[in-house]
Coordinates of C-alpha atoms in Angstrom, one line a residue:
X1 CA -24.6 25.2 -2.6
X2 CA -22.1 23.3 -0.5
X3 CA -22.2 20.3 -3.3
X4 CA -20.9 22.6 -5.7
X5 CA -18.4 24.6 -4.3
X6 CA -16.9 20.7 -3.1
X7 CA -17.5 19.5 -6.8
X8 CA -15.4 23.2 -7.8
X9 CA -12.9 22.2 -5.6
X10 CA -11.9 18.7 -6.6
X11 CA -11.9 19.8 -9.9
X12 CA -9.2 22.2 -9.2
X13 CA -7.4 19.8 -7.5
X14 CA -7.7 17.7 -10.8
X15 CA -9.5 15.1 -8.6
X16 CA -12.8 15.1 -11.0
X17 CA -13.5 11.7 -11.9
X18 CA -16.3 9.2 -12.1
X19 CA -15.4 6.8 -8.8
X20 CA -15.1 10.3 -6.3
X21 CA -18.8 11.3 -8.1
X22 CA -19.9 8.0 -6.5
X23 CA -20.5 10.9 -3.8
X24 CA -23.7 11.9 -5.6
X25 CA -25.8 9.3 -4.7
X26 CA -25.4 10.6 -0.9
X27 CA -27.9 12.5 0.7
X28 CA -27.5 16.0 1.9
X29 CA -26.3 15.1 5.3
X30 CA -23.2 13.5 3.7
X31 CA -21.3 16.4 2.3
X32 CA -19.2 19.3 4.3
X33 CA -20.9 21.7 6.4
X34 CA -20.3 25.2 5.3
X35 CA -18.0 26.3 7.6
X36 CA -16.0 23.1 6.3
X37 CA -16.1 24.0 2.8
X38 CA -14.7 27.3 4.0
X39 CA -11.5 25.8 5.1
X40 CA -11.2 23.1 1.9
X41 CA -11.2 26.7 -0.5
X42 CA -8.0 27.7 1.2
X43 CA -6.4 24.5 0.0
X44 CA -3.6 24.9 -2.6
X45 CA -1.6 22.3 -4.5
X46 CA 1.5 24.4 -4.2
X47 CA 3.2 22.3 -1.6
X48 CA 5.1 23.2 0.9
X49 CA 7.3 21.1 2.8
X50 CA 6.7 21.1 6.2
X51 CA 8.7 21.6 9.1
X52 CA 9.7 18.2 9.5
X53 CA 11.2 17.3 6.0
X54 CA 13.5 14.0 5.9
X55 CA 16.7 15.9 5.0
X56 CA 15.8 18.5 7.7
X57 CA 15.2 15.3 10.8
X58 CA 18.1 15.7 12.9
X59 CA 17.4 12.4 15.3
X60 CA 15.5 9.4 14.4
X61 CA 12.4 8.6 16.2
X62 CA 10.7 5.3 16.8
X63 CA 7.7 4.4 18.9
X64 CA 7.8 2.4 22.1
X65 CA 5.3 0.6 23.7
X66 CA 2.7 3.2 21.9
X67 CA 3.4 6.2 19.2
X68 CA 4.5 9.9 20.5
X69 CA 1.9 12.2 18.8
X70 CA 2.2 16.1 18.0
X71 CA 0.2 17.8 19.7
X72 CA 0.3 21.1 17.6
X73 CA 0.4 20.4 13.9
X74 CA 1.5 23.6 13.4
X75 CA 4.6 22.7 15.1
X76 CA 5.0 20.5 12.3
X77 CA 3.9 22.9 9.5
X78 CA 0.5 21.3 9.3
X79 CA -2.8 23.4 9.5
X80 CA -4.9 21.7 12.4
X81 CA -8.1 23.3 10.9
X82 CA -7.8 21.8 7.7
X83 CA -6.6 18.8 9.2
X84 CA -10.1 18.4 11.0
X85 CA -11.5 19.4 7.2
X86 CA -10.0 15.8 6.4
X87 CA -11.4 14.7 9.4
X88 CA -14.5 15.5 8.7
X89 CA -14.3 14.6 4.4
X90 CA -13.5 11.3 6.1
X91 CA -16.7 10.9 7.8
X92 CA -17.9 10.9 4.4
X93 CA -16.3 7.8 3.0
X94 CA -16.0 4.0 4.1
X95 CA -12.7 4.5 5.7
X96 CA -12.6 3.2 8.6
X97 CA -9.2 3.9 10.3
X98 CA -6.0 6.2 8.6
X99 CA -2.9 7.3 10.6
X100 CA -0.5 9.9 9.6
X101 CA 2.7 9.4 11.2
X102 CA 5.7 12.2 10.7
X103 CA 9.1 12.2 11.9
X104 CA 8.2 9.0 13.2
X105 CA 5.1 11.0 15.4
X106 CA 1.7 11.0 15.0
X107 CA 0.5 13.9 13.0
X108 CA -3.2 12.5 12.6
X109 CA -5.8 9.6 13.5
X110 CA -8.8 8.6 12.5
X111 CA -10.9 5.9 13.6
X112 CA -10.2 2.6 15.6
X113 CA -6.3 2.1 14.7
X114 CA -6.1 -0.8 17.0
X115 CA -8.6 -2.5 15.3
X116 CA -7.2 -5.6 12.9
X117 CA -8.7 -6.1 9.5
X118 CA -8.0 -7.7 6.3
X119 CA -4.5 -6.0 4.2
X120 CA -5.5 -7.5 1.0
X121 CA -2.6 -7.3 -1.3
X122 CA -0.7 -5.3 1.1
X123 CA 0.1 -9.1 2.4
X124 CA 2.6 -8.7 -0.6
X125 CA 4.7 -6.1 0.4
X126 CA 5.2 -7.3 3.5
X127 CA 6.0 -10.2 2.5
X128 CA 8.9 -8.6 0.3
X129 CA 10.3 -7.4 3.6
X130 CA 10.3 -10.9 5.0
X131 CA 12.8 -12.0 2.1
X132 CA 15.1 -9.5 2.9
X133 CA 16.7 -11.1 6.1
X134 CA 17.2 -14.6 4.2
X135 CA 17.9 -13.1 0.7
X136 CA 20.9 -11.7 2.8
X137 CA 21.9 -14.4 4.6
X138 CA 22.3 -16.5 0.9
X139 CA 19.2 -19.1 2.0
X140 CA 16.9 -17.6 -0.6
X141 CA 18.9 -17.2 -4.1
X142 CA 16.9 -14.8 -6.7
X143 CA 18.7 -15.9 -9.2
X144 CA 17.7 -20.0 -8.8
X145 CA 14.9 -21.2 -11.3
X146 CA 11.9 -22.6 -10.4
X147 CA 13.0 -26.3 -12.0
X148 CA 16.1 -26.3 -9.4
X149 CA 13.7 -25.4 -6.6
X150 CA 11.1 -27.7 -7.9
X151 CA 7.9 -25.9 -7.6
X152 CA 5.0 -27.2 -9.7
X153 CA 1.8 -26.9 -9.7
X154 CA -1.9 -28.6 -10.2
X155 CA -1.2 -30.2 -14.0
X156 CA 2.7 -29.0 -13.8
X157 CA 4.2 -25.8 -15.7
X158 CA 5.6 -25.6 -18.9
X159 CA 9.3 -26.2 -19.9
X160 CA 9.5 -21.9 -20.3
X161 CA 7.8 -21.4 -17.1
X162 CA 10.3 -23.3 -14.8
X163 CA 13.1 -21.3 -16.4
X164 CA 11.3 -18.2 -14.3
X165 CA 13.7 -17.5 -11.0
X166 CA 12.6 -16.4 -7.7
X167 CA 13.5 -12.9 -8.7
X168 CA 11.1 -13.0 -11.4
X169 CA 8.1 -13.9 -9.5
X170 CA 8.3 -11.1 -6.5
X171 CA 9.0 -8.8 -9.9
X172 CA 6.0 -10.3 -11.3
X173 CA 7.6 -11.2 -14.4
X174 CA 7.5 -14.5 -14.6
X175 CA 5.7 -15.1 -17.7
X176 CA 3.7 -18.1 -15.8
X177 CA -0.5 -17.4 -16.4
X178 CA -1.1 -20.6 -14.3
X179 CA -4.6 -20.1 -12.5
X180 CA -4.4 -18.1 -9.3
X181 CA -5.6 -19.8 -6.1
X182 CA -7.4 -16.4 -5.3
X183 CA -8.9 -13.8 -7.5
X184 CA -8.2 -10.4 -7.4
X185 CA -5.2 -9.5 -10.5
X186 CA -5.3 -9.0 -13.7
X187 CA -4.2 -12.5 -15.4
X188 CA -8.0 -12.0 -16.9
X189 CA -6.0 -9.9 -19.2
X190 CA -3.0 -11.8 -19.5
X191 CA -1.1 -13.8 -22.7
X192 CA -1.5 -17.3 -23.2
X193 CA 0.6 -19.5 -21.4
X194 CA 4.4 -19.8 -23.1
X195 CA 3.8 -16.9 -25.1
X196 CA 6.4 -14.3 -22.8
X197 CA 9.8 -15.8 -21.7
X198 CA 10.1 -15.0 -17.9
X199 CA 11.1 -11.4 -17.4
X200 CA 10.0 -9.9 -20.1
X201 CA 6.7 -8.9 -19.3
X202 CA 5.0 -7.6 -16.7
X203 CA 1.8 -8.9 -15.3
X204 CA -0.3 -8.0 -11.8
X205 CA -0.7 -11.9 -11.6
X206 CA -1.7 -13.6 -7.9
X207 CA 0.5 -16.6 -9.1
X208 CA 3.5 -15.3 -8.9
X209 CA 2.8 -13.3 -5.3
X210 CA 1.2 -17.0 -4.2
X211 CA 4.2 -18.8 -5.3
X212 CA 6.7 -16.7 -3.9
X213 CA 5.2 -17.4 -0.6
X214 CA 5.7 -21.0 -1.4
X215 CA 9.0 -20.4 -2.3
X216 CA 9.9 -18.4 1.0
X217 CA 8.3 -21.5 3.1
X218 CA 10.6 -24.2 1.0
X219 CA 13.5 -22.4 1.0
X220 CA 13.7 -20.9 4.8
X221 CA 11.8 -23.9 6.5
X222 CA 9.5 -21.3 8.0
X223 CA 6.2 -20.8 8.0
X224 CA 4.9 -16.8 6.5
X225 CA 3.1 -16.2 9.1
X226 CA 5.7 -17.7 11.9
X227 CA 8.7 -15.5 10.4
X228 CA 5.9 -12.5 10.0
X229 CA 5.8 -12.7 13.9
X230 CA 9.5 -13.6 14.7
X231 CA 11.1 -11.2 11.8
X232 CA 8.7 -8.3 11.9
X233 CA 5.6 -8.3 14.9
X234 CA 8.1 -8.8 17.8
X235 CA 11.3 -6.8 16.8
X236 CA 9.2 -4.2 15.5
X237 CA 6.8 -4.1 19.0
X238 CA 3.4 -4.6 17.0
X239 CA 0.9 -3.6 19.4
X240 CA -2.1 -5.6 18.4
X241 CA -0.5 -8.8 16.4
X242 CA -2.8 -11.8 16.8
X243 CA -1.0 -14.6 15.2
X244 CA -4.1 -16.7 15.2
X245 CA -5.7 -14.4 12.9
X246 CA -3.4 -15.3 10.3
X247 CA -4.9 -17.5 7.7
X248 CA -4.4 -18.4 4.3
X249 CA -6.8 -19.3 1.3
X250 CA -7.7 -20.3 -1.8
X251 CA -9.5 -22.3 -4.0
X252 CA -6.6 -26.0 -4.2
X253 CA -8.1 -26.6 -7.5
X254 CA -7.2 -24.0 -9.1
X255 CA -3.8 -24.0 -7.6
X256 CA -1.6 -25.9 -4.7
X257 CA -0.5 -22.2 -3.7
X258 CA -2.7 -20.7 -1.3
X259 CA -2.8 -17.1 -0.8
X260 CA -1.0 -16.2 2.6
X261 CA -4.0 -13.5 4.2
X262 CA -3.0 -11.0 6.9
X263 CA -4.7 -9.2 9.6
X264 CA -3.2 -6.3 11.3
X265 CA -4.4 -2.7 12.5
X266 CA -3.3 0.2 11.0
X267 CA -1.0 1.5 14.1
X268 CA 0.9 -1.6 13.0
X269 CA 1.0 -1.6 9.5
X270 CA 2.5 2.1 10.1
X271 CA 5.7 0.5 12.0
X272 CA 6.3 -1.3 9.0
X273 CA 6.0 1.8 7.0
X274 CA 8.4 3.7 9.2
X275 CA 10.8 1.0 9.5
X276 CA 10.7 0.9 4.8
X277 CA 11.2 5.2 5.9
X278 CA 14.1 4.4 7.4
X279 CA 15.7 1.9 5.0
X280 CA 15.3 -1.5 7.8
X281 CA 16.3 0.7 10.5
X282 CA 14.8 0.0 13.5
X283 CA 15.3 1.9 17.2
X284 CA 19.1 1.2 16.9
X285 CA 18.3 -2.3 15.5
X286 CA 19.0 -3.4 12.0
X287 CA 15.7 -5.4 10.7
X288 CA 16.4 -5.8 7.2
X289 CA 19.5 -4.5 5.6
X290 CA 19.4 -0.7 3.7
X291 CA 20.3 -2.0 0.3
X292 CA 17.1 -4.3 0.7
X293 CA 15.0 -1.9 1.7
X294 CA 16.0 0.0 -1.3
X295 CA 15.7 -3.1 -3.5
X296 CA 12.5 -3.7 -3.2
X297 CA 11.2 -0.1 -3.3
X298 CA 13.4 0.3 -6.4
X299 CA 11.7 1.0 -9.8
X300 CA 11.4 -2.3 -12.2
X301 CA 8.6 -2.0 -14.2
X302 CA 8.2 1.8 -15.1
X303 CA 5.0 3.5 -15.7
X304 CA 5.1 2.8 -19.5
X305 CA 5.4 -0.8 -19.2
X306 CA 2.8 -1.5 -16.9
X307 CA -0.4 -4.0 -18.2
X308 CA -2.7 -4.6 -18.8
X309 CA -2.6 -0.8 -20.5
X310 CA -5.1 0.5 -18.3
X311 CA -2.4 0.6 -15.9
X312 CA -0.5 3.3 -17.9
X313 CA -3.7 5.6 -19.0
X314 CA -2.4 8.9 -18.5
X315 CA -5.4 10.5 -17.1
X316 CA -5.4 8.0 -14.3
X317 CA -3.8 10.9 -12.1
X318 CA -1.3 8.1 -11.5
X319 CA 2.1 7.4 -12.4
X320 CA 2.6 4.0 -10.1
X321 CA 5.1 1.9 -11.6
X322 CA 5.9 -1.6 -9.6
X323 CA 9.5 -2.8 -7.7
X324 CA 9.6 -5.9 -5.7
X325 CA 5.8 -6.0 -4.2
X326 CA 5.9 -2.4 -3.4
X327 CA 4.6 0.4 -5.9
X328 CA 7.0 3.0 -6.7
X329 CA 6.5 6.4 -7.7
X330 CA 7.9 6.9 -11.7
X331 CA 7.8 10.4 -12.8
X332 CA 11.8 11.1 -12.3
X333 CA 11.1 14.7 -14.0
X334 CA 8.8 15.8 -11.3
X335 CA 10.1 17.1 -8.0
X336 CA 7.7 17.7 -4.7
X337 CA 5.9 15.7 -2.7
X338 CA 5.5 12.2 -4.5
X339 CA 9.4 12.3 -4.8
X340 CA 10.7 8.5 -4.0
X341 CA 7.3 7.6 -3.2
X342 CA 6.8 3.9 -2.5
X343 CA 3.4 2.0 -1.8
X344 CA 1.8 -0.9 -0.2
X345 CA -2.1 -1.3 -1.9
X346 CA -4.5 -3.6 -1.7
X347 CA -8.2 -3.9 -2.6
X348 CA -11.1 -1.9 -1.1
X349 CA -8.9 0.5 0.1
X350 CA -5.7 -0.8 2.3
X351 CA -2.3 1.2 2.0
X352 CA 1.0 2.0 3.8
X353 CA 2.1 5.0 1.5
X354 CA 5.6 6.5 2.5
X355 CA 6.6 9.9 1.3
X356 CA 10.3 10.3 1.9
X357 CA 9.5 14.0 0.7
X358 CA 7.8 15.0 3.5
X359 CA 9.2 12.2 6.2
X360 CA 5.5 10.8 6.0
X361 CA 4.1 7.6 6.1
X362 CA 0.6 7.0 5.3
X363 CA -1.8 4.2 6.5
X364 CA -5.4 3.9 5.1
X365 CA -7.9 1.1 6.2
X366 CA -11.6 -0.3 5.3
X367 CA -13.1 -3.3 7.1
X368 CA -14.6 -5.9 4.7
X369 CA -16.6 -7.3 7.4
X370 CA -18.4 -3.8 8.0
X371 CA -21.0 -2.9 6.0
X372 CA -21.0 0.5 4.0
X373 CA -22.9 3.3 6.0
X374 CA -23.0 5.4 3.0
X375 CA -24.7 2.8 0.1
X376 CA -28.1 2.2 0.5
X377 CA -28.1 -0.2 -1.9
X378 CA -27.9 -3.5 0.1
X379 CA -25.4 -4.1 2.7
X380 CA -22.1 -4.2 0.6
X381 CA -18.8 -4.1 2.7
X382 CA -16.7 -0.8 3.0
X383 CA -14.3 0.5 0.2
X384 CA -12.8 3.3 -0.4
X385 CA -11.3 3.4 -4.4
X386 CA -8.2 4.2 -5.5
X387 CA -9.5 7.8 -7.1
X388 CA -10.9 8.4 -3.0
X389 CA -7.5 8.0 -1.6
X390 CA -5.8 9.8 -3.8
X391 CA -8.4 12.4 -2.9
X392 CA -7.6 12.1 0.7
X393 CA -3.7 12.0 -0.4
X394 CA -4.4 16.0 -2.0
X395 CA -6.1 16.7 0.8
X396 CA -3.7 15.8 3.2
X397 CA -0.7 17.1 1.6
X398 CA -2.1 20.6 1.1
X399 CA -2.6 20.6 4.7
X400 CA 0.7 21.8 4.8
X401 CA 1.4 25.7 6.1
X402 CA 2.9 28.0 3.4
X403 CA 6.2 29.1 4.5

């Protein structure tokens, strides 16, 4: 009875899909008690804002040594019983950590958010923050080539492909199909090589992401992971950064341009998505500079032009469209909660999501090196899919106290 009064609600929510319905193959013990269920039918997707809206903050807040938490959601305009509904859909999946953070509080935890793990492709967008400071200060040029900068790589590029600028490659327009170091994009879907002058045409391609990190190391002299510590884990206070963690990869025959892996916990990875909420703001402190901030989470590729075109199915229940290594929100008719809505994502089920709409940031983890306590076939690692999150997302949002 409980499976299908859970299966009535996330079709209402217009969450009905094949990847969530991976929750069939659980057994019984998996899904919501009753008296959960009970809670989840009260659910409504007519938002409303809470208490603590971003045009309603009056004073910034920042965390310290360790995050201020709410200790009522209400006080916020959250519902604490269907908070602990999440809670408890949580149990559920293979997260393994998520922090809600509102008005630069803590609204809601889950798991070990102190614990570091793998960000995937979140590596990207954080990255994109680390340009900022030497974008500004004219040592990195978007606008040079890669033929001035001389950048090549294993058996060179084409004529076309070291017209692509710097600009082009953390747009992920470069045009350049050059094998990836690392798997994990789309390039299996990608033009031949020299077909698409750079710009034109976007592609998800680890290439360009892996040679924009080569790029930042020529140009600033500095090592990712050193100006990841200087630029962002000390100004910033990360509580848990373990530079020795740090460590790239990749597969040199493929490509000279590794693939520049971090490890952070999710209380940190939110500090980064509050300092993006505040446009480089930090505590008083100016980290990156607010037209930056707003560069990067700036649309460039709208919705329509993503590829390959499984990216712009319209019954995804997503309207992503990509900036500067972030994901940004493109539905400029739609008002509500996913209004300037920016993302860091990565594989298996990493995210910083920031909803300006609600003052909100969002951080989701899975561990890789844990196995899944909910597939019983075989020990395969955690992961939570993209149709899951956005699940939790729904969830979350219609937490919210009708006002």
């Amino acid at each position: 009875m409980a499976r299908t009064i859970v299966y009535s609600i996330l079709n209402e929510t217009h969450l009905l899909n094949e990847e969530v319905f991976r929750m069939k193959r659980l057994t019984a013990p998996h899904f919501l008690p009753a008296a959960v269920v009970a809670v989840l039918l009260s659910y409504s997707l007519a938002f409303s804002a809470p208490i603590l809206r971003a045009q309603e903050a009056k004073d910034a807040v920042f965390p310290g040594e360790d995050w201020e938490r709410i200790e009522k959601p209400e006080s916020a305009g959250f519902s604490s019983a269907k908070l602990e509904a999440l809670r408890t859909w949580l149990q559920a999946t293979d997260t393994t950590a998520m922090m809600v953070v509102i008005g630069g509080r803590v609204l809601f935890e889950y798991g070990d958010v102190a614990h570091l793990s793998y960000l995937a492709s979140v590596r990207k967008s954080v990255l994109a923050v680390l340009f900022g400071k030497y974008v500004e200060n004219g040592t990195i040029d978007l606008a040079k080539n890669l033929k001035d900068i001389g950048l090549t790589d294993v058996d060179g590029l084409l004529p076309s492909e070291l017209e692509a600028t710097v600009d082009h490659l953390i747009t992920a327009r470069s045009g350049i199909y050059h094998p990836a170091s690392n798997a994990g994009d789309s390039t299996a879907g990608a033009p031949a090589r020299g077909s698409q002058p750079p710009g034109r045409y976007f592609l998800y391609n680890n290439w360009d992401f892996n040679a924009a990190g080569a790029v930042f190391e020529m140009l600033t002299g500095k090592d990712i992971y050193q100006a990841l510590e200087e630029d962002l884990a000390g100004p910033l206070g990360m509580q848990d950064f373990d530079r020795a963690r740090q460590k790239k990869s990749g597969n040199p025959k493929r490509s000279q341009h590794m693939a520049y892996h971090m490890w952070l916990s999710a209380r940190d990875m939110a500090r980064i998505g509050l300092l993006m909420l505040r446009r480089g703001e930090w505590a008083g402190a100016r980290i990156v500079s607010e037209d930056w901030a707003k560069r990067i989470t700036g649309l460039v590729t709208p919705f329509h032009e993503m590829n390959p075109p499984h990216m712009r199915s319209l019954g995804s229940d997503n309207r992503w469209g990509y900036g500067r290594m972030w994901w940004v929100w493109d539905a400029p008719n739609s008002r509500g909660p996913y209004e300037g809505a920016f993302s860091a994502m990565g594989a298996y089920g990493q995210y910083i999501t920031v909803l300006p709409y609600f003052d909100m940031v969002i951080v989701h983890k899975t561990d890789l090196n844990q196995p899944s306590p909910h597939r019983a076939e075989g020990k395969k690692p955690r992961s939570v899919t993209g149709w899951e999150y956005n699940a939790l997302l729904r969830m979350l949002l219609a937490s919210t106290i009708p006002r």
